[in-house]
Short mmCIF file of N, CA and C in Angstrom, two decimals:
data_model
loop_
_atom_site.label_atom_id
_atom_site.label_comp_id
_atom_site.label_asym_id
_atom_site.label_seq_id
_atom_site.Cartn_x
_atom_site.Cartn_y
_atom_site.Cartn_z
N GLY U 1 -16.64 -18.58 1.74
CA GLY U 1 -16.37 -19.58 0.77
C GLY U 1 -14.88 -19.71 0.52
N THR U 2 -14.52 -20.75 -0.14
CA THR U 2 -13.12 -21.05 -0.43
C THR U 2 -12.95 -21.44 -1.89
N TYR U 3 -11.91 -20.91 -2.52
CA TYR U 3 -11.55 -21.28 -3.88
C TYR U 3 -10.08 -21.69 -3.84
N LEU U 4 -9.78 -22.90 -4.25
CA LEU U 4 -8.40 -23.39 -4.29
C LEU U 4 -8.11 -23.96 -5.67
N LYS U 5 -6.99 -23.56 -6.23
CA LYS U 5 -6.57 -24.13 -7.51
C LYS U 5 -5.07 -24.38 -7.44
N LEU U 6 -4.68 -25.62 -7.60
CA LEU U 6 -3.28 -26.01 -7.70
C LEU U 6 -3.09 -26.56 -9.10
N SER U 7 -2.18 -25.96 -9.84
CA SER U 7 -2.00 -26.35 -11.23
C SER U 7 -0.53 -26.63 -11.51
N ALA U 8 -0.27 -27.67 -12.27
CA ALA U 8 1.09 -28.00 -12.70
C ALA U 8 1.04 -28.29 -14.20
N GLU U 9 1.98 -27.71 -14.93
CA GLU U 9 2.02 -27.87 -16.38
C GLU U 9 3.45 -28.19 -16.80
N LYS U 10 3.58 -29.01 -17.82
CA LYS U 10 4.89 -29.38 -18.34
C LYS U 10 4.82 -29.40 -19.86
N ALA U 11 5.76 -28.73 -20.49
CA ALA U 11 5.87 -28.76 -21.95
C ALA U 11 7.21 -29.38 -22.31
N SER U 12 7.20 -30.24 -23.30
CA SER U 12 8.42 -30.94 -23.68
C SER U 12 8.57 -30.94 -25.19
N ARG U 13 9.79 -30.76 -25.64
CA ARG U 13 10.06 -30.84 -27.08
C ARG U 13 9.78 -32.23 -27.62
N LYS U 14 9.79 -33.20 -26.74
CA LYS U 14 9.51 -34.58 -27.16
C LYS U 14 8.04 -34.77 -27.51
N ILE U 15 7.19 -33.86 -27.01
CA ILE U 15 5.75 -33.98 -27.26
C ILE U 15 5.24 -32.68 -27.88
N ILE U 16 5.53 -32.42 -29.11
CA ILE U 16 4.98 -31.34 -29.94
C ILE U 16 5.33 -29.92 -29.49
N SER U 17 6.00 -29.69 -28.41
CA SER U 17 6.31 -28.34 -27.96
C SER U 17 7.60 -27.82 -28.60
N GLU U 18 7.69 -26.50 -28.75
CA GLU U 18 8.92 -25.89 -29.26
C GLU U 18 9.93 -25.65 -28.15
N ARG U 19 9.49 -25.73 -26.89
CA ARG U 19 10.35 -25.45 -25.74
C ARG U 19 10.12 -26.46 -24.63
N ASP U 20 11.13 -26.58 -23.77
CA ASP U 20 11.00 -27.38 -22.54
C ASP U 20 10.81 -26.41 -21.38
N PHE U 21 9.69 -26.53 -20.67
CA PHE U 21 9.50 -25.71 -19.48
C PHE U 21 8.43 -26.36 -18.61
N ALA U 22 8.38 -25.92 -17.37
CA ALA U 22 7.38 -26.40 -16.42
C ALA U 22 6.91 -25.22 -15.58
N ARG U 23 5.67 -25.32 -15.13
CA ARG U 23 5.09 -24.25 -14.31
C ARG U 23 4.14 -24.88 -13.29
N VAL U 24 4.21 -24.39 -12.06
CA VAL U 24 3.29 -24.83 -11.01
C VAL U 24 2.85 -23.59 -10.24
N PHE U 25 1.56 -23.56 -9.86
CA PHE U 25 1.11 -22.41 -9.06
C PHE U 25 -0.07 -22.81 -8.18
N LEU U 26 -0.23 -22.02 -7.12
CA LEU U 26 -1.34 -22.16 -6.18
C LEU U 26 -2.10 -20.84 -6.16
N ASP U 27 -3.41 -20.91 -6.38
CA ASP U 27 -4.30 -19.76 -6.29
C ASP U 27 -5.33 -20.09 -5.22
N ALA U 28 -5.28 -19.39 -4.09
CA ALA U 28 -6.20 -19.66 -2.97
C ALA U 28 -6.90 -18.36 -2.60
N ARG U 29 -8.25 -18.43 -2.52
CA ARG U 29 -9.05 -17.26 -2.17
C ARG U 29 -10.08 -17.66 -1.12
N PHE U 30 -10.27 -16.77 -0.16
CA PHE U 30 -11.17 -17.06 0.95
C PHE U 30 -12.08 -15.87 1.21
N ALA U 31 -13.34 -16.16 1.54
CA ALA U 31 -14.31 -15.15 1.95
C ALA U 31 -14.99 -15.67 3.21
N ASN U 32 -14.78 -14.96 4.32
CA ASN U 32 -15.32 -15.40 5.60
C ASN U 32 -16.24 -14.31 6.15
N SER U 33 -17.48 -14.66 6.46
CA SER U 33 -18.43 -13.71 7.01
C SER U 33 -18.05 -13.38 8.46
N LEU U 34 -17.90 -12.09 8.75
CA LEU U 34 -17.60 -11.64 10.10
C LEU U 34 -18.84 -11.13 10.81
N ALA U 35 -19.80 -10.63 10.05
CA ALA U 35 -21.06 -10.10 10.55
C ALA U 35 -22.05 -10.19 9.40
N PRO U 36 -23.35 -9.95 9.65
CA PRO U 36 -24.33 -10.10 8.56
C PRO U 36 -24.00 -9.32 7.28
N LYS U 37 -23.35 -8.16 7.38
CA LYS U 37 -23.05 -7.36 6.18
C LYS U 37 -21.56 -7.19 5.92
N LEU U 38 -20.72 -7.87 6.71
CA LEU U 38 -19.27 -7.67 6.60
C LEU U 38 -18.56 -8.99 6.34
N THR U 39 -17.72 -9.01 5.31
CA THR U 39 -16.99 -10.22 4.92
C THR U 39 -15.49 -9.91 4.84
N LEU U 40 -14.69 -10.81 5.40
CA LEU U 40 -13.24 -10.74 5.28
C LEU U 40 -12.83 -11.45 4.00
N LEU U 41 -12.04 -10.79 3.17
CA LEU U 41 -11.56 -11.36 1.92
C LEU U 41 -10.05 -11.54 2.00
N SER U 42 -9.55 -12.67 1.55
CA SER U 42 -8.10 -12.88 1.50
C SER U 42 -7.76 -13.77 0.32
N SER U 43 -6.58 -13.56 -0.23
CA SER U 43 -6.13 -14.41 -1.33
C SER U 43 -4.61 -14.46 -1.34
N ILE U 44 -4.11 -15.59 -1.82
CA ILE U 44 -2.68 -15.79 -1.97
C ILE U 44 -2.45 -16.47 -3.31
N PHE U 45 -1.39 -16.06 -3.99
CA PHE U 45 -1.04 -16.65 -5.28
C PHE U 45 0.48 -16.81 -5.29
N ILE U 46 0.94 -18.04 -5.46
CA ILE U 46 2.37 -18.35 -5.50
C ILE U 46 2.61 -19.21 -6.73
N GLY U 47 3.63 -18.86 -7.51
CA GLY U 47 3.92 -19.65 -8.71
C GLY U 47 5.39 -19.71 -9.02
N ASN U 48 5.77 -20.80 -9.68
CA ASN U 48 7.16 -21.04 -10.05
C ASN U 48 7.19 -21.65 -11.45
N ALA U 49 8.01 -21.07 -12.32
CA ALA U 49 8.19 -21.61 -13.67
C ALA U 49 9.69 -21.77 -13.92
N ILE U 50 10.06 -22.86 -14.58
CA ILE U 50 11.48 -23.14 -14.80
C ILE U 50 11.76 -23.49 -16.26
N ASP U 51 13.01 -23.42 -16.61
CA ASP U 51 13.57 -23.73 -17.93
C ASP U 51 13.26 -22.63 -18.94
N ASP U 52 12.97 -22.98 -20.17
CA ASP U 52 12.81 -22.03 -21.27
C ASP U 52 11.35 -21.58 -21.36
N VAL U 53 10.92 -20.73 -20.43
CA VAL U 53 9.51 -20.33 -20.31
C VAL U 53 9.17 -19.28 -21.36
N PRO U 54 8.17 -19.55 -22.23
CA PRO U 54 7.73 -18.54 -23.20
C PRO U 54 7.18 -17.31 -22.48
N PHE U 55 7.31 -16.17 -23.09
CA PHE U 55 6.88 -14.90 -22.50
C PHE U 55 5.43 -14.96 -22.00
N HIS U 56 4.53 -15.51 -22.80
CA HIS U 56 3.12 -15.53 -22.43
C HIS U 56 2.79 -16.57 -21.36
N TYR U 57 3.74 -17.41 -20.96
CA TYR U 57 3.53 -18.35 -19.86
C TYR U 57 4.17 -17.88 -18.56
N GLN U 58 4.78 -16.69 -18.58
CA GLN U 58 5.28 -16.11 -17.34
C GLN U 58 4.11 -15.62 -16.50
N PHE U 59 4.36 -15.32 -15.24
CA PHE U 59 3.33 -14.80 -14.35
C PHE U 59 3.28 -13.28 -14.47
N MET U 60 2.07 -12.73 -14.40
CA MET U 60 1.85 -11.30 -14.58
C MET U 60 1.09 -10.74 -13.38
N LEU U 61 1.53 -9.61 -12.87
CA LEU U 61 0.83 -8.92 -11.78
C LEU U 61 0.53 -7.50 -12.21
N GLY U 62 -0.61 -7.01 -11.79
CA GLY U 62 -0.96 -5.62 -12.03
C GLY U 62 -2.34 -5.48 -12.61
N GLY U 63 -3.04 -4.46 -12.15
CA GLY U 63 -4.34 -4.13 -12.70
C GLY U 63 -5.51 -4.73 -11.94
N GLN U 64 -6.68 -4.31 -12.36
CA GLN U 64 -7.94 -4.74 -11.78
C GLN U 64 -8.54 -5.83 -12.66
N ASN U 65 -8.90 -6.95 -12.08
CA ASN U 65 -9.55 -8.06 -12.79
C ASN U 65 -8.73 -8.55 -13.98
N MET U 66 -7.44 -8.74 -13.76
CA MET U 66 -6.53 -9.23 -14.80
C MET U 66 -6.02 -10.61 -14.41
N PRO U 67 -5.90 -11.53 -15.36
CA PRO U 67 -5.35 -12.85 -15.01
C PRO U 67 -3.86 -12.77 -14.69
N PHE U 68 -3.42 -13.56 -13.71
CA PHE U 68 -2.01 -13.64 -13.35
C PHE U 68 -1.28 -14.63 -14.25
N THR U 69 -2.04 -15.51 -14.93
CA THR U 69 -1.47 -16.50 -15.84
C THR U 69 -2.21 -16.44 -17.16
N PHE U 70 -1.56 -16.89 -18.22
CA PHE U 70 -2.19 -16.96 -19.54
C PHE U 70 -3.45 -17.82 -19.44
N LEU U 71 -4.58 -17.28 -19.86
CA LEU U 71 -5.89 -17.93 -19.79
C LEU U 71 -6.29 -18.28 -18.36
N GLY U 72 -5.79 -17.54 -17.38
CA GLY U 72 -6.09 -17.82 -15.97
C GLY U 72 -7.32 -17.10 -15.47
N GLU U 73 -7.61 -17.35 -14.20
CA GLU U 73 -8.73 -16.69 -13.53
C GLU U 73 -8.39 -15.22 -13.29
N ARG U 74 -9.40 -14.39 -13.24
CA ARG U 74 -9.18 -12.96 -13.00
C ARG U 74 -8.84 -12.71 -11.53
N ASN U 75 -7.93 -11.79 -11.32
CA ASN U 75 -7.52 -11.40 -9.98
C ASN U 75 -7.10 -9.93 -10.06
N SER U 76 -6.85 -9.30 -8.94
CA SER U 76 -6.49 -7.88 -8.95
C SER U 76 -5.25 -7.62 -8.11
N PHE U 77 -4.30 -6.88 -8.68
CA PHE U 77 -3.15 -6.37 -7.93
C PHE U 77 -3.31 -4.86 -7.97
N LEU U 78 -4.00 -4.33 -6.96
CA LEU U 78 -4.42 -2.94 -6.95
C LEU U 78 -3.25 -1.97 -6.79
N GLY U 79 -3.37 -0.83 -7.46
CA GLY U 79 -2.37 0.21 -7.38
C GLY U 79 -1.35 0.17 -8.50
N PHE U 80 -1.52 -0.77 -9.42
CA PHE U 80 -0.55 -0.94 -10.51
C PHE U 80 -1.28 -1.06 -11.84
N ARG U 81 -0.56 -0.77 -12.91
CA ARG U 81 -1.13 -0.88 -14.26
C ARG U 81 -1.32 -2.35 -14.63
N PRO U 82 -2.19 -2.63 -15.59
CA PRO U 82 -2.39 -4.02 -16.02
C PRO U 82 -1.08 -4.69 -16.42
N GLN U 83 -0.82 -5.82 -15.81
CA GLN U 83 0.34 -6.67 -16.10
C GLN U 83 1.65 -5.87 -16.05
N GLU U 84 1.77 -4.99 -15.07
CA GLU U 84 2.97 -4.15 -14.93
C GLU U 84 4.22 -4.96 -14.58
N PHE U 85 4.04 -6.08 -13.90
CA PHE U 85 5.16 -6.93 -13.52
C PHE U 85 5.00 -8.29 -14.21
N GLN U 86 6.09 -8.81 -14.75
CA GLN U 86 6.03 -10.11 -15.42
C GLN U 86 7.38 -10.81 -15.28
N ASN U 87 7.33 -12.09 -14.84
CA ASN U 87 8.56 -12.87 -14.70
C ASN U 87 8.20 -14.33 -14.46
N ASN U 88 9.20 -15.17 -14.21
CA ASN U 88 9.00 -16.61 -14.08
C ASN U 88 8.44 -17.05 -12.73
N ASN U 89 8.51 -16.20 -11.72
CA ASN U 89 8.04 -16.56 -10.38
C ASN U 89 7.21 -15.42 -9.81
N VAL U 90 6.24 -15.77 -8.97
CA VAL U 90 5.35 -14.76 -8.42
C VAL U 90 5.01 -15.10 -6.97
N GLU U 91 4.88 -14.06 -6.16
CA GLU U 91 4.39 -14.17 -4.79
C GLU U 91 3.44 -13.00 -4.57
N PHE U 92 2.21 -13.30 -4.09
CA PHE U 92 1.16 -12.29 -3.98
C PHE U 92 0.27 -12.60 -2.79
N LEU U 93 -0.08 -11.57 -2.03
CA LEU U 93 -1.01 -11.70 -0.90
C LEU U 93 -1.92 -10.49 -0.90
N GLN U 94 -3.22 -10.73 -0.67
CA GLN U 94 -4.19 -9.64 -0.60
C GLN U 94 -5.15 -9.88 0.55
N MET U 95 -5.47 -8.80 1.27
CA MET U 95 -6.45 -8.86 2.36
C MET U 95 -7.41 -7.70 2.17
N GLY U 96 -8.67 -7.92 2.58
CA GLY U 96 -9.63 -6.84 2.46
C GLY U 96 -10.94 -7.16 3.14
N PHE U 97 -11.86 -6.20 3.04
CA PHE U 97 -13.18 -6.33 3.62
C PHE U 97 -14.22 -5.91 2.59
N GLN U 98 -15.35 -6.62 2.58
CA GLN U 98 -16.49 -6.22 1.75
C GLN U 98 -17.65 -5.92 2.68
N TYR U 99 -18.26 -4.74 2.50
CA TYR U 99 -19.38 -4.33 3.34
C TYR U 99 -20.59 -4.05 2.46
N GLU U 100 -21.72 -4.65 2.80
CA GLU U 100 -22.97 -4.42 2.06
C GLU U 100 -23.60 -3.13 2.57
N ILE U 101 -23.56 -2.08 1.76
CA ILE U 101 -24.10 -0.78 2.15
C ILE U 101 -25.62 -0.83 2.15
N PHE U 102 -26.18 -1.26 1.04
CA PHE U 102 -27.61 -1.49 0.84
C PHE U 102 -27.74 -2.79 0.08
N PRO U 103 -28.93 -3.38 -0.02
CA PRO U 103 -29.04 -4.60 -0.83
C PRO U 103 -28.49 -4.36 -2.24
N LYS U 104 -27.63 -5.25 -2.68
CA LYS U 104 -26.99 -5.23 -4.00
C LYS U 104 -26.00 -4.08 -4.19
N GLN U 105 -25.66 -3.35 -3.13
CA GLN U 105 -24.65 -2.29 -3.21
C GLN U 105 -23.59 -2.57 -2.15
N TYR U 106 -22.33 -2.46 -2.54
CA TYR U 106 -21.27 -2.85 -1.62
C TYR U 106 -20.03 -1.97 -1.77
N LEU U 107 -19.23 -1.99 -0.71
CA LEU U 107 -17.94 -1.32 -0.69
C LEU U 107 -16.89 -2.37 -0.35
N ILE U 108 -15.82 -2.41 -1.15
CA ILE U 108 -14.71 -3.35 -0.91
C ILE U 108 -13.44 -2.51 -0.71
N VAL U 109 -12.74 -2.76 0.38
CA VAL U 109 -11.47 -2.11 0.66
C VAL U 109 -10.42 -3.21 0.74
N ARG U 110 -9.34 -3.09 -0.07
CA ARG U 110 -8.31 -4.15 -0.12
C ARG U 110 -6.91 -3.55 -0.13
N GLY U 111 -5.98 -4.33 0.43
CA GLY U 111 -4.57 -4.01 0.35
C GLY U 111 -3.83 -5.24 -0.15
N ASN U 112 -2.77 -5.04 -0.93
CA ASN U 112 -2.04 -6.18 -1.46
C ASN U 112 -0.54 -5.92 -1.47
N VAL U 113 0.19 -7.02 -1.50
CA VAL U 113 1.64 -6.98 -1.57
C VAL U 113 2.07 -8.12 -2.49
N GLY U 114 3.08 -7.87 -3.33
CA GLY U 114 3.52 -8.93 -4.23
C GLY U 114 4.62 -8.46 -5.16
N ASN U 115 5.12 -9.41 -5.93
CA ASN U 115 6.12 -9.10 -6.95
C ASN U 115 6.34 -10.34 -7.80
N THR U 116 6.99 -10.14 -8.93
CA THR U 116 7.44 -11.26 -9.76
C THR U 116 8.97 -11.28 -9.70
N PHE U 117 9.53 -12.47 -9.81
CA PHE U 117 10.97 -12.64 -9.66
C PHE U 117 11.51 -13.56 -10.75
N ASP U 118 12.79 -13.40 -11.06
CA ASP U 118 13.45 -14.27 -12.02
C ASP U 118 13.69 -15.66 -11.42
N LYS U 119 14.11 -15.70 -10.16
CA LYS U 119 14.37 -16.98 -9.49
C LYS U 119 13.46 -17.11 -8.28
N PHE U 120 13.00 -18.33 -8.00
CA PHE U 120 12.11 -18.57 -6.87
C PHE U 120 12.87 -18.48 -5.56
N SER U 121 12.29 -17.78 -4.60
CA SER U 121 12.89 -17.64 -3.28
C SER U 121 11.78 -17.40 -2.27
N ILE U 122 11.96 -17.89 -1.07
CA ILE U 122 10.98 -17.65 -0.02
C ILE U 122 11.54 -16.65 0.99
N LYS U 123 12.48 -15.84 0.59
CA LYS U 123 13.01 -14.78 1.44
C LYS U 123 11.97 -13.66 1.49
N LEU U 124 11.40 -13.44 2.64
CA LEU U 124 10.34 -12.45 2.78
C LEU U 124 10.91 -11.10 3.20
N SER U 125 11.73 -10.52 2.37
CA SER U 125 12.31 -9.21 2.63
C SER U 125 11.32 -8.12 2.21
N PRO U 126 10.95 -7.19 3.10
CA PRO U 126 9.96 -6.17 2.76
C PRO U 126 10.32 -5.33 1.53
N ASN U 127 11.60 -5.08 1.30
CA ASN U 127 11.96 -4.26 0.15
C ASN U 127 12.03 -5.05 -1.16
N SER U 128 11.64 -6.32 -1.13
CA SER U 128 11.55 -7.13 -2.36
C SER U 128 10.16 -7.07 -2.97
N PHE U 129 9.21 -6.45 -2.27
CA PHE U 129 7.82 -6.47 -2.70
C PHE U 129 7.28 -5.07 -2.94
N PHE U 130 6.20 -5.00 -3.72
CA PHE U 130 5.50 -3.76 -3.98
C PHE U 130 4.16 -3.81 -3.25
N TYR U 131 3.74 -2.65 -2.73
CA TYR U 131 2.53 -2.56 -1.93
C TYR U 131 1.54 -1.64 -2.62
N GLY U 132 0.26 -2.00 -2.55
CA GLY U 132 -0.78 -1.17 -3.12
C GLY U 132 -2.10 -1.46 -2.43
N GLY U 133 -3.12 -0.70 -2.78
CA GLY U 133 -4.43 -0.91 -2.19
C GLY U 133 -5.46 -0.06 -2.91
N GLY U 134 -6.71 -0.28 -2.53
CA GLY U 134 -7.76 0.48 -3.16
C GLY U 134 -9.12 0.20 -2.58
N ALA U 135 -10.09 0.94 -3.10
CA ALA U 135 -11.48 0.80 -2.69
C ALA U 135 -12.36 0.66 -3.93
N THR U 136 -13.34 -0.22 -3.83
CA THR U 136 -14.29 -0.47 -4.92
C THR U 136 -15.69 -0.21 -4.43
N LEU U 137 -16.45 0.57 -5.17
CA LEU U 137 -17.86 0.78 -4.91
C LEU U 137 -18.61 0.03 -6.00
N GLY U 138 -19.49 -0.90 -5.61
CA GLY U 138 -20.14 -1.74 -6.60
C GLY U 138 -21.64 -1.88 -6.42
N TRP U 139 -22.27 -2.28 -7.52
CA TRP U 139 -23.71 -2.51 -7.54
C TRP U 139 -23.97 -3.72 -8.41
N ASP U 140 -24.73 -4.68 -7.90
CA ASP U 140 -25.12 -5.86 -8.67
C ASP U 140 -26.39 -5.54 -9.45
N SER U 141 -26.24 -5.17 -10.72
CA SER U 141 -27.39 -4.85 -11.56
C SER U 141 -27.85 -6.10 -12.31
N ARG U 142 -28.95 -6.01 -12.99
CA ARG U 142 -29.44 -7.16 -13.75
C ARG U 142 -28.57 -7.45 -14.97
N PHE U 143 -27.73 -6.49 -15.36
CA PHE U 143 -26.82 -6.67 -16.50
C PHE U 143 -25.43 -7.10 -16.05
N GLY U 144 -25.28 -7.33 -14.77
CA GLY U 144 -23.99 -7.71 -14.21
C GLY U 144 -23.48 -6.64 -13.26
N PRO U 145 -22.35 -6.89 -12.66
CA PRO U 145 -21.82 -5.93 -11.70
C PRO U 145 -21.36 -4.63 -12.36
N ILE U 146 -21.61 -3.54 -11.68
CA ILE U 146 -21.08 -2.24 -12.07
C ILE U 146 -20.18 -1.81 -10.92
N GLU U 147 -18.88 -1.65 -11.21
CA GLU U 147 -17.91 -1.37 -10.15
C GLU U 147 -16.98 -0.24 -10.55
N PHE U 148 -16.75 0.66 -9.61
CA PHE U 148 -15.75 1.71 -9.78
C PHE U 148 -14.68 1.50 -8.72
N THR U 149 -13.43 1.40 -9.16
CA THR U 149 -12.31 1.17 -8.24
C THR U 149 -11.31 2.30 -8.36
N ALA U 150 -10.87 2.79 -7.21
CA ALA U 150 -9.77 3.75 -7.13
C ALA U 150 -8.66 3.08 -6.33
N SER U 151 -7.44 3.10 -6.86
CA SER U 151 -6.33 2.44 -6.17
C SER U 151 -5.07 3.28 -6.27
N ALA U 152 -4.11 2.96 -5.41
CA ALA U 152 -2.84 3.68 -5.39
C ALA U 152 -1.75 2.74 -4.88
N SER U 153 -0.51 3.15 -5.12
CA SER U 153 0.63 2.36 -4.66
C SER U 153 1.83 3.28 -4.53
N GLU U 154 2.95 2.69 -4.19
CA GLU U 154 4.18 3.47 -4.09
C GLU U 154 4.65 3.96 -5.46
N ARG U 155 4.18 3.35 -6.53
CA ARG U 155 4.55 3.75 -7.90
C ARG U 155 3.56 4.70 -8.54
N HIS U 156 2.29 4.58 -8.17
CA HIS U 156 1.23 5.36 -8.83
C HIS U 156 0.34 6.01 -7.77
N SER U 157 0.12 7.32 -7.91
CA SER U 157 -0.69 8.02 -6.92
C SER U 157 -2.18 7.72 -7.06
N LEU U 158 -2.67 7.48 -8.27
CA LEU U 158 -4.08 7.15 -8.45
C LEU U 158 -4.28 6.41 -9.76
N ILE U 159 -4.95 5.28 -9.68
CA ILE U 159 -5.38 4.53 -10.86
C ILE U 159 -6.85 4.22 -10.66
N THR U 160 -7.68 4.49 -11.67
CA THR U 160 -9.11 4.19 -11.57
C THR U 160 -9.49 3.14 -12.61
N HIS U 161 -10.55 2.42 -12.30
CA HIS U 161 -11.02 1.36 -13.18
C HIS U 161 -12.54 1.29 -13.08
N LEU U 162 -13.21 1.23 -14.21
CA LEU U 162 -14.66 1.07 -14.26
C LEU U 162 -14.99 -0.25 -14.94
N ASN U 163 -15.76 -1.08 -14.27
CA ASN U 163 -16.20 -2.36 -14.83
C ASN U 163 -17.72 -2.33 -14.95
N VAL U 164 -18.23 -2.65 -16.14
CA VAL U 164 -19.67 -2.70 -16.36
C VAL U 164 -20.00 -4.03 -16.99
N GLY U 165 -20.77 -4.86 -16.30
CA GLY U 165 -21.23 -6.13 -16.85
C GLY U 165 -20.35 -7.31 -16.51
N PHE U 166 -20.81 -8.47 -16.97
CA PHE U 166 -20.12 -9.73 -16.72
C PHE U 166 -18.93 -9.90 -17.66
N TYR U 167 -17.92 -10.64 -17.22
CA TYR U 167 -16.81 -11.02 -18.08
C TYR U 167 -17.19 -12.31 -18.80
N PHE U 168 -16.79 -12.44 -20.04
CA PHE U 168 -17.04 -13.68 -20.78
C PHE U 168 -15.96 -13.90 -21.80
#
């Protein structure tokens, strides 16, 4: 399956806002079946905000099932604490595999790279980004997913996360 979201926002003092700023971002996620029980997962998130951007409208990276934008969709930057990175610009890439161990039980292994920046740039220098990854063991119960994730990065040797039930 494919999920694509392109969003552009503009706030102006001329129209009830306390600040002038603009933000645009692309959130793209893909799930491609490679075999009956194996799926390739990939996602990319790129965003740019300019002018007098309020703190809560900056982009945030870090944590399991955390939004990258204020009131945004949930995403994961494994190996880091929730919203550990925050700034006006973001670049993020994640790749992984999901394997169905038994019906309604699965293993997800993912690796990610990304960072937030003060100024937008497409310079892909390896030392400008942070790397992390992790594994999730999950079960689709009648009360929602139950997932245990263990992740690590160059900053943190081990971060664990337990999710029980649906988000609402």
